[in-house]
RNA sequence: GGGCGGUUAGCUCAGUUGGUUAGAGCGCUACGUUGACAUCGUAGAGGUCACAAGUUCGAAUCUUGUACCGCCCACCA
């Protein structure tokens, strides 16, 4: 056998994948410059955190993108998939802080500058790990355009955006209660503080009245904050309580005297009707406090310990010595005990409420009064909302669009300042001399107004304040680069639904605002990877699957196929981390099947080119129909149907169907039927081998292309073994077209299949040994069905393991099968047949059909059905009735003949 | 509290505008060393399509209700 067609008998993915990837890169196949077109297809990767290690979430996300981009590349479009990483402010800072904690230090010991340097060197060491891992699963990114959200270029874009928003009056300093993470020691945006429901308690606490006339009872979930209370409020509509308004109560523990006020924010009918007001530690209370011009004492340190602080410069003495420095939850426990002793605790009710958690460390977020930078969001959100409502941006699945819409309708200003050291420093400088505050594109040396010394804001920007610019900052903005010109806007954004608001929506804001164009027209949001208990795969649960393990064991193609094949639109993907063998069996088995089909086809492909010169163009033997056997016409028609459907599925992002369609074609139609049908021709037992080889090669070549997006490595390997393809690459091979629709051939071959199936069933039921041949007769043929049998006589004989096949009425002992179009088949089984069993089998089938038929006849006798159902439905039902009746007739005749 | 999904074979899921004998993969059973493949082949078992009512000639598919599961949003302490 010539060397070019030689494939190792054993499919071993690890041997082929890595070298192929290197070669693809060396040839620059993933660079848009490799093939220019007028309609580039562009995607930007959701940048993984720079400290990340590849997990199944990436495995899924990046495979989906690769499938899409490879599909578009094969369709002839110039493609660009921009890779990169995110500096991930909080997450990365936490990682490095943990590292230096092992050295017994914290970041303040080291100092800001040194700490930032430390993080930078950490990132320099490990930052490319994840990108290298993406190569192992075959991602066809243009690595020459790799970006990083904290590179100097990105920093310039961030500065530009900040200054522009500042100049437009869309950035302001806000004094309000924000979400504070006492572990990460920073404020968070609304989106970074996630709600979780908790079973908590509602504590009813007595506040004694100043005049000694009794007490009022407040209801709270957070007793420890009472030290920061500045009032008790009742609803003005709450008549019985109006007599308390204007009086004062004395706070337990610190004896502060606070007024009772009336405010309509107090919900009627909730709790005790008395609301304690803690302006510095509750956003509602802050607003009530503002309305009543109350102070706002802070009574918690940044790391959530009781202490006396105040932004108002007042207060002090609110936290008694015995509680000072105590953690908030410990304080709650202690204070509740104390209140019990003091007989100031009326009752504790169970109470379920939602508490916000830090999305990075899961610590319960503390509402905290502070000064932060905000982006005025409505002016940005309105156009983004309009774009959705106009249908300019589409979400898959659609319901995610409704979530997007709902979020935009209720959106609030975006807190963009973080009290971290790792991130883009806020480009605001203060002049203490002339009291100006200004945003600068370039670091200023002195105040441009008075020449005085400047002081830069200490905070850094939210990580998402750089990633929201990703679709254009990666292309060179704010410069008008050729890339920006050519590749913006991008086409499809593929990501997980978790970051719809954090990232996707904001990219739409920034794209519309700074580029005046949507950053992409389609947002594809795939599900989450979960284990068999439907828990999200995570490091902490230890239920993850390392994609690289899977690549090592079964290959990237098997991984990719399994994941994509299991990915229905809008559903999560469930994988069993305890049984990788079973989990990835579908992908591995299919790759193996493909490989072996390849071995068969390719071993004959070489003689094709030897016999017929260069491999025939797609027009042959397709144009010369006269030489095609029925099976050839059938498989070519099936193939083109498969091409059309696969294309359609990919266009509609029905990714599981896009793999399922060629899977079934390759396995069920091509391998199980066609290859078996042509073996006699392939091996020279029958004439027409050249045509069979040509058709087989054409089908195989085509299905390889259809599978290339999902299984890039194996398809490339097999593709190059096709005659004349030694130097070709499937990466840039044209996507096939499928115009043929030979319904006559499909119908005729289906009859052949039904005949073979019937014979096989009879054999299996009678327990005929696989090696033993039997004689079969068919009856009730029409000219058409007779022609079909004649056309594929050899196939039927082979697959039915027949010694003879003639047209005759049934006689003697044997098995009986009913075929479409009034035909029937009889297999003579002298002696071998168990009459009892055969009678039972036929009787069963007969009664099943009779039951169906009587239901159908009732339907056809129904006047209303005849009057209202569409004519084509009625016609179909009548055809069914005729064919079933015919089947029953032949079955009955057989039953009678057998003397059952 | 507001909004939105889901419930189909042991498991994971298809089922596109209501008309099929309700499908696939994995798993399971029986048989099989047939000129590529035992990571395979052939045959097969397995489902009252969550439950109830309704619309319709006809419902897994549409409507309403119930139960359970899940997602998004949320300043009733």
PDB file of N, CA and C in Angstrom, chain A residues 25-94:
ATOM      1  N   UNK A  25      -0.226  26.970  13.089  1.00  0.00           N
ATOM      2  CA  UNK A  25       0.286  28.276  13.514  1.00  0.00           C
ATOM      3  C   UNK A  25       1.434  28.723  12.620  1.00  0.00           C
ATOM      4  N   UNK A  26       2.328  27.770  12.335  1.00  0.00           N
ATOM      5  CA  UNK A  26       3.482  28.115  11.504  1.00  0.00           C
ATOM      6  C   UNK A  26       3.030  28.617  10.137  1.00  0.00           C
ATOM      7  N   UNK A  27       1.954  28.047   9.628  1.00  0.00           N
ATOM      8  CA  UNK A  27       1.461  28.481   8.319  1.00  0.00           C
ATOM      9  C   UNK A  27       0.564  29.712   8.415  1.00  0.00           C
ATOM     10  N   UNK A  28       0.335  30.159   9.641  1.00  0.00           N
ATOM     11  CA  UNK A  28      -0.445  31.389   9.828  1.00  0.00           C
ATOM     12  C   UNK A  28      -1.907  31.247   9.432  1.00  0.00           C
ATOM     13  N   UNK A  29      -2.446  30.054   9.523  1.00  0.00           N
ATOM     14  CA  UNK A  29      -3.798  29.816   9.019  1.00  0.00           C
ATOM     15  C   UNK A  29      -4.889  30.547   9.801  1.00  0.00           C
ATOM     16  N   UNK A  30      -4.554  30.939  11.030  1.00  0.00           N
ATOM     17  CA  UNK A  30      -5.585  31.585  11.855  1.00  0.00           C
ATOM     18  C   UNK A  30      -5.549  33.102  11.738  1.00  0.00           C
ATOM     19  N   UNK A  31      -4.630  33.576  10.950  1.00  0.00           N
ATOM     20  CA  UNK A  31      -4.519  35.034  10.787  1.00  0.00           C
ATOM     21  C   UNK A  31      -5.426  35.493   9.658  1.00  0.00           C
ATOM     22  N   UNK A  32      -6.107  36.590   9.875  1.00  0.00           N
ATOM     23  CA  UNK A  32      -7.020  37.059   8.820  1.00  0.00           C
ATOM     24  C   UNK A  32      -6.276  37.370   7.518  1.00  0.00           C
ATOM     25  N   UNK A  33      -5.000  37.723   7.625  1.00  0.00           N
ATOM     26  CA  UNK A  33      -4.225  38.077   6.429  1.00  0.00           C
ATOM     27  C   UNK A  33      -4.095  36.894   5.475  1.00  0.00           C
ATOM     28  N   UNK A  34      -4.270  35.681   6.025  1.00  0.00           N
ATOM     29  CA  UNK A  34      -4.119  34.494   5.187  1.00  0.00           C
ATOM     30  C   UNK A  34      -5.143  34.471   4.064  1.00  0.00           C
ATOM     31  N   UNK A  35      -6.314  35.016   4.376  1.00  0.00           N
ATOM     32  CA  UNK A  35      -7.304  35.107   3.306  1.00  0.00           C
ATOM     33  C   UNK A  35      -8.165  36.335   3.523  1.00  0.00           C
ATOM     34  N   UNK A  36      -8.039  37.269   2.637  1.00  0.00           N
ATOM     35  CA  UNK A  36      -8.836  38.481   2.723  1.00  0.00           C
ATOM     36  C   UNK A  36     -10.200  38.266   2.087  1.00  0.00           C
ATOM     37  N   UNK A  37     -11.197  38.888   2.655  1.00  0.00           N
ATOM     38  CA  UNK A  37     -12.509  38.876   2.010  1.00  0.00           C
ATOM     39  C   UNK A  37     -13.207  40.174   2.363  1.00  0.00           C
ATOM     40  N   UNK A  38     -14.281  40.452   1.685  1.00  0.00           N
ATOM     41  CA  UNK A  38     -14.977  41.725   1.902  1.00  0.00           C
ATOM     42  C   UNK A  38     -15.823  41.733   3.162  1.00  0.00           C
ATOM     43  N   UNK A  39     -16.097  40.540   3.675  1.00  0.00           N
ATOM     44  CA  UNK A  39     -17.001  40.479   4.827  1.00  0.00           C
ATOM     45  C   UNK A  39     -16.341  39.712   5.966  1.00  0.00           C
ATOM     46  N   UNK A  40     -15.361  40.311   6.611  1.00  0.00           N
ATOM     47  CA  UNK A  40     -14.660  39.580   7.677  1.00  0.00           C
ATOM     48  C   UNK A  40     -15.625  39.130   8.768  1.00  0.00           C
ATOM     49  N   UNK A  41     -15.296  37.980   9.326  1.00  0.00           N
ATOM     50  CA  UNK A  41     -16.057  37.484  10.474  1.00  0.00           C
ATOM     51  C   UNK A  41     -15.148  37.616  11.693  1.00  0.00           C
ATOM     52  N   UNK A  42     -15.649  38.307  12.720  1.00  0.00           N
ATOM     53  CA  UNK A  42     -14.787  38.655  13.845  1.00  0.00           C
ATOM     54  C   UNK A  42     -15.430  38.285  15.171  1.00  0.00           C
ATOM     55  N   UNK A  43     -14.623  37.718  16.032  1.00  0.00           N
ATOM     56  CA  UNK A  43     -15.050  37.476  17.409  1.00  0.00           C
ATOM     57  C   UNK A  43     -13.917  37.896  18.340  1.00  0.00           C
ATOM     58  N   UNK A  44     -14.298  38.324  19.530  1.00  0.00           N
ATOM     59  CA  UNK A  44     -13.293  38.537  20.578  1.00  0.00           C
ATOM     60  C   UNK A  44     -13.569  37.519  21.676  1.00  0.00           C
ATOM     61  N   UNK A  45     -12.521  36.982  22.216  1.00  0.00           N
ATOM     62  CA  UNK A  45     -12.654  35.965  23.255  1.00  0.00           C
ATOM     63  C   UNK A  45     -13.093  36.643  24.548  1.00  0.00           C
ATOM     64  N   UNK A  46     -13.956  36.030  25.332  1.00  0.00           N
ATOM     65  CA  UNK A  46     -14.138  36.538  26.696  1.00  0.00           C
ATOM     66  C   UNK A  46     -12.818  36.286  27.428  1.00  0.00           C
ATOM     67  N   UNK A  47     -12.088  37.343  27.741  1.00  0.00           N
ATOM     68  CA  UNK A  47     -10.735  37.115  28.255  1.00  0.00           C
ATOM     69  C   UNK A  47     -10.750  36.383  29.585  1.00  0.00           C
ATOM     70  N   UNK A  48     -10.116  35.222  29.646  1.00  0.00           N
ATOM     71  CA  UNK A  48     -10.037  34.533  30.929  1.00  0.00           C
ATOM     72  C   UNK A  48      -9.161  35.330  31.890  1.00  0.00           C
ATOM     73  N   UNK A  49      -9.389  35.137  33.172  1.00  0.00           N
ATOM     74  CA  UNK A  49      -8.540  35.795  34.154  1.00  0.00           C
ATOM     75  C   UNK A  49      -7.100  35.363  33.935  1.00  0.00           C
ATOM     76  N   UNK A  50      -6.215  36.311  34.097  1.00  0.00           N
ATOM     77  CA  UNK A  50      -4.827  36.060  33.748  1.00  0.00           C
ATOM     78  C   UNK A  50      -4.201  34.988  34.642  1.00  0.00           C
ATOM     79  N   UNK A  51      -4.794  34.751  35.802  1.00  0.00           N
ATOM     80  CA  UNK A  51      -4.253  33.719  36.693  1.00  0.00           C
ATOM     81  C   UNK A  51      -4.945  32.375  36.504  1.00  0.00           C
ATOM     82  N   UNK A  52      -5.906  32.326  35.569  1.00  0.00           N
ATOM     83  CA  UNK A  52      -6.750  31.134  35.474  1.00  0.00           C
ATOM     84  C   UNK A  52      -6.003  29.922  34.928  1.00  0.00           C
ATOM     85  N   UNK A  53      -6.494  28.761  35.323  1.00  0.00           N
ATOM     86  CA  UNK A  53      -6.097  27.504  34.710  1.00  0.00           C
ATOM     87  C   UNK A  53      -7.320  27.031  33.936  1.00  0.00           C
ATOM     88  N   UNK A  54      -7.069  26.398  32.812  1.00  0.00           N
ATOM     89  CA  UNK A  54      -8.169  25.947  31.978  1.00  0.00           C
ATOM     90  C   UNK A  54      -9.099  24.997  32.738  1.00  0.00           C
ATOM     91  N   UNK A  55     -10.394  25.287  32.725  1.00  0.00           N
ATOM     92  CA  UNK A  55     -11.366  24.342  33.280  1.00  0.00           C
ATOM     93  C   UNK A  55     -12.460  24.098  32.247  1.00  0.00           C
ATOM     94  N   UNK A  56     -13.418  23.253  32.584  1.00  0.00           N
ATOM     95  CA  UNK A  56     -14.413  22.873  31.576  1.00  0.00           C
ATOM     96  C   UNK A  56     -15.254  24.054  31.100  1.00  0.00           C
ATOM     97  N   UNK A  57     -15.383  25.059  31.949  1.00  0.00           N
ATOM     98  CA  UNK A  57     -16.105  26.254  31.516  1.00  0.00           C
ATOM     99  C   UNK A  57     -15.430  26.887  30.306  1.00  0.00           C
ATOM    100  N   UNK A  58     -14.109  27.032  30.395  1.00  0.00           N
ATOM    101  CA  UNK A  58     -13.374  27.527  29.228  1.00  0.00           C
ATOM    102  C   UNK A  58     -13.474  26.522  28.089  1.00  0.00           C
ATOM    103  N   UNK A  59     -13.320  25.237  28.466  1.00  0.00           N
ATOM    104  CA  UNK A  59     -13.357  24.191  27.445  1.00  0.00           C
ATOM    105  C   UNK A  59     -14.607  24.317  26.596  1.00  0.00           C
ATOM    106  N   UNK A  60     -15.717  24.545  27.253  1.00  0.00           N
ATOM    107  CA  UNK A  60     -16.985  24.693  26.542  1.00  0.00           C
ATOM    108  C   UNK A  60     -17.013  26.005  25.760  1.00  0.00           C
ATOM    109  N   UNK A  61     -16.753  27.093  26.465  1.00  0.00           N
ATOM    110  CA  UNK A  61     -16.864  28.417  25.850  1.00  0.00           C
ATOM    111  C   UNK A  61     -15.969  28.559  24.624  1.00  0.00           C
ATOM    112  N   UNK A  62     -14.737  28.140  24.755  1.00  0.00           N
ATOM    113  CA  UNK A  62     -13.804  28.362  23.666  1.00  0.00           C
ATOM    114  C   UNK A  62     -13.988  27.361  22.539  1.00  0.00           C
ATOM    115  N   UNK A  63     -14.502  26.176  22.861  1.00  0.00           N
ATOM    116  CA  UNK A  63     -14.823  25.234  21.785  1.00  0.00           C
ATOM    117  C   UNK A  63     -15.980  25.771  20.950  1.00  0.00           C
ATOM    118  N   UNK A  64     -16.976  26.295  21.626  1.00  0.00           N
ATOM    119  CA  UNK A  64     -18.108  26.863  20.886  1.00  0.00           C
ATOM    120  C   UNK A  64     -17.626  27.950  19.928  1.00  0.00           C
ATOM    121  N   UNK A  65     -16.772  28.820  20.437  1.00  0.00           N
ATOM    122  CA  UNK A  65     -16.272  29.892  19.574  1.00  0.00           C
ATOM    123  C   UNK A  65     -15.465  29.337  18.419  1.00  0.00           C
ATOM    124  N   UNK A  66     -14.673  28.317  18.716  1.00  0.00           N
ATOM    125  CA  UNK A  66     -13.828  27.766  17.660  1.00  0.00           C
ATOM    126  C   UNK A  66     -14.671  27.101  16.578  1.00  0.00           C
ATOM    127  N   UNK A  67     -15.730  26.429  16.983  1.00  0.00           N
ATOM    128  CA  UNK A  67     -16.626  25.812  16.002  1.00  0.00           C
ATOM    129  C   UNK A  67     -17.188  26.893  15.082  1.00  0.00           C
ATOM    130  N   UNK A  68     -17.619  27.978  15.674  1.00  0.00           N
ATOM    131  CA  UNK A  68     -18.227  29.040  14.880  1.00  0.00           C
ATOM    132  C   UNK A  68     -17.207  29.691  13.946  1.00  0.00           C
ATOM    133  N   UNK A  69     -16.041  29.966  14.483  1.00  0.00           N
ATOM    134  CA  UNK A  69     -15.062  30.684  13.664  1.00  0.00           C
ATOM    135  C   UNK A  69     -14.506  29.781  12.568  1.00  0.00           C
ATOM    136  N   UNK A  70     -14.348  28.498  12.856  1.00  0.00           N
ATOM    137  CA  UNK A  70     -13.864  27.589  11.810  1.00  0.00           C
ATOM    138  C   UNK A  70     -14.901  27.415  10.710  1.00  0.00           C
ATOM    139  N   UNK A  71     -16.154  27.365  11.110  1.00  0.00           N
ATOM    140  CA  UNK A  71     -17.239  27.278  10.121  1.00  0.00           C
ATOM    141  C   UNK A  71     -17.193  28.489   9.185  1.00  0.00           C
ATOM    142  N   UNK A  72     -17.097  29.669   9.758  1.00  0.00           N
ATOM    143  CA  UNK A  72     -17.096  30.874   8.926  1.00  0.00           C
ATOM    144  C   UNK A  72     -15.841  30.949   8.053  1.00  0.00           C
ATOM    145  N   UNK A  73     -14.743  30.473   8.591  1.00  0.00           N
ATOM    146  CA  UNK A  73     -13.495  30.479   7.814  1.00  0.00           C
ATOM    147  C   UNK A  73     -13.634  29.586   6.582  1.00  0.00           C
ATOM    148  N   UNK A  74     -14.268  28.429   6.790  1.00  0.00           N
ATOM    149  CA  UNK A  74     -14.453  27.509   5.661  1.00  0.00           C
ATOM    150  C   UNK A  74     -15.463  28.043   4.659  1.00  0.00           C
ATOM    151  N   UNK A  75     -16.338  28.897   5.123  1.00  0.00           N
ATOM    152  CA  UNK A  75     -17.282  29.494   4.184  1.00  0.00           C
ATOM    153  C   UNK A  75     -16.628  30.560   3.332  1.00  0.00           C
ATOM    154  N   UNK A  76     -15.342  30.747   3.550  1.00  0.00           N
ATOM    155  CA  UNK A  76     -14.607  31.669   2.694  1.00  0.00           C
ATOM    156  C   UNK A  76     -14.435  33.047   3.269  1.00  0.00           C
ATOM    157  N   UNK A  77     -14.897  33.248   4.493  1.00  0.00           N
ATOM    158  CA  UNK A  77     -14.763  34.587   5.055  1.00  0.00           C
ATOM    159  C   UNK A  77     -13.407  34.766   5.709  1.00  0.00           C
ATOM    160  N   UNK A  78     -12.911  35.958   5.588  1.00  0.00           N
ATOM    161  CA  UNK A  78     -11.729  36.335   6.343  1.00  0.00           C
ATOM    162  C   UNK A  78     -12.143  36.307   7.809  1.00  0.00           C
ATOM    163  N   UNK A  79     -11.364  35.610   8.639  1.00  0.00           N
ATOM    164  CA  UNK A  79     -11.799  35.495  10.029  1.00  0.00           C
ATOM    165  C   UNK A  79     -10.738  35.972  10.992  1.00  0.00           C
ATOM    166  N   UNK A  80     -11.226  36.564  12.049  1.00  0.00           N
ATOM    167  CA  UNK A  80     -10.329  36.983  13.127  1.00  0.00           C
ATOM    168  C   UNK A  80     -10.981  36.636  14.455  1.00  0.00           C
ATOM    169  N   UNK A  81     -10.257  35.880  15.246  1.00  0.00           N
ATOM    170  CA  UNK A  81     -10.689  35.596  16.616  1.00  0.00           C
ATOM    171  C   UNK A  81      -9.589  36.124  17.520  1.00  0.00           C
ATOM    172  N   UNK A  82      -9.917  37.186  18.237  1.00  0.00           N
ATOM    173  CA  UNK A  82      -8.922  37.873  19.064  1.00  0.00           C
ATOM    174  C   UNK A  82      -8.843  37.233  20.456  1.00  0.00           C
ATOM    175  N   UNK A  83      -7.672  36.732  20.820  1.00  0.00           N
ATOM    176  CA  UNK A  83      -7.515  36.153  22.152  1.00  0.00           C
ATOM    177  C   UNK A  83      -6.970  37.176  23.148  1.00  0.00           C
ATOM    178  N   UNK A  84      -7.001  36.816  24.412  1.00  0.00           N
ATOM    179  CA  UNK A  84      -6.422  37.710  25.411  1.00  0.00           C
ATOM    180  C   UNK A  84      -6.812  37.321  26.821  1.00  0.00           C
ATOM    181  N   UNK A  85      -6.306  38.082  27.757  1.00  0.00           N
ATOM    182  CA  UNK A  85      -6.571  37.807  29.167  1.00  0.00           C
ATOM    183  C   UNK A  85      -6.998  39.072  29.897  1.00  0.00           C
ATOM    184  N   UNK A  86      -7.590  38.871  31.051  1.00  0.00           N
ATOM    185  CA  UNK A  86      -8.091  39.965  31.874  1.00  0.00           C
ATOM    186  C   UNK A  86      -7.241  40.048  33.142  1.00  0.00           C
ATOM    187  N   UNK A  87      -6.862  41.254  33.529  1.00  0.00           N
ATOM    188  CA  UNK A  87      -6.002  41.381  34.712  1.00  0.00           C
ATOM    189  C   UNK A  87      -6.768  41.087  36.001  1.00  0.00           C
ATOM    190  N   UNK A  88      -8.105  41.108  35.921  1.00  0.00           N
ATOM    191  CA  UNK A  88      -8.951  40.626  37.012  1.00  0.00           C
ATOM    192  C   UNK A  88      -8.558  41.167  38.381  1.00  0.00           C
ATOM    193  N   UNK A  89      -8.765  42.464  38.550  1.00  0.00           N
ATOM    194  CA  UNK A  89      -8.330  43.175  39.745  1.00  0.00           C
ATOM    195  C   UNK A  89      -8.437  42.435  41.059  1.00  0.00           C
ATOM    196  N   UNK A  90      -9.645  42.198  41.501  1.00  0.00           N
ATOM    197  CA  UNK A  90      -9.824  41.614  42.824  1.00  0.00           C
ATOM    198  C   UNK A  90      -9.248  40.210  42.887  1.00  0.00           C
ATOM    199  N   UNK A  91      -9.570  39.405  41.873  1.00  0.00           N
ATOM    200  CA  UNK A  91      -9.168  38.003  41.894  1.00  0.00           C
ATOM    201  C   UNK A  91      -7.652  37.871  41.935  1.00  0.00           C
ATOM    202  N   UNK A  92      -6.975  38.618  41.074  1.00  0.00           N
ATOM    203  CA  UNK A  92      -5.525  38.502  41.007  1.00  0.00           C
ATOM    204  C   UNK A  92      -4.867  39.061  42.262  1.00  0.00           C
ATOM    205  N   UNK A  93      -5.379  40.203  42.729  1.00  0.00           N
ATOM    206  CA  UNK A  93      -4.815  40.761  43.956  1.00  0.00           C
ATOM    207  C   UNK A  93      -4.946  39.765  45.104  1.00  0.00           C
ATOM    208  N   UNK A  94      -6.079  39.092  45.162  1.00  0.00           N
ATOM    209  CA  UNK A  94      -6.277  38.096  46.220  1.00  0.00           C
ATOM    210  C   UNK A  94      -5.272  36.950  46.113  1.00  0.00           C
TER     211      UNK A  94
END
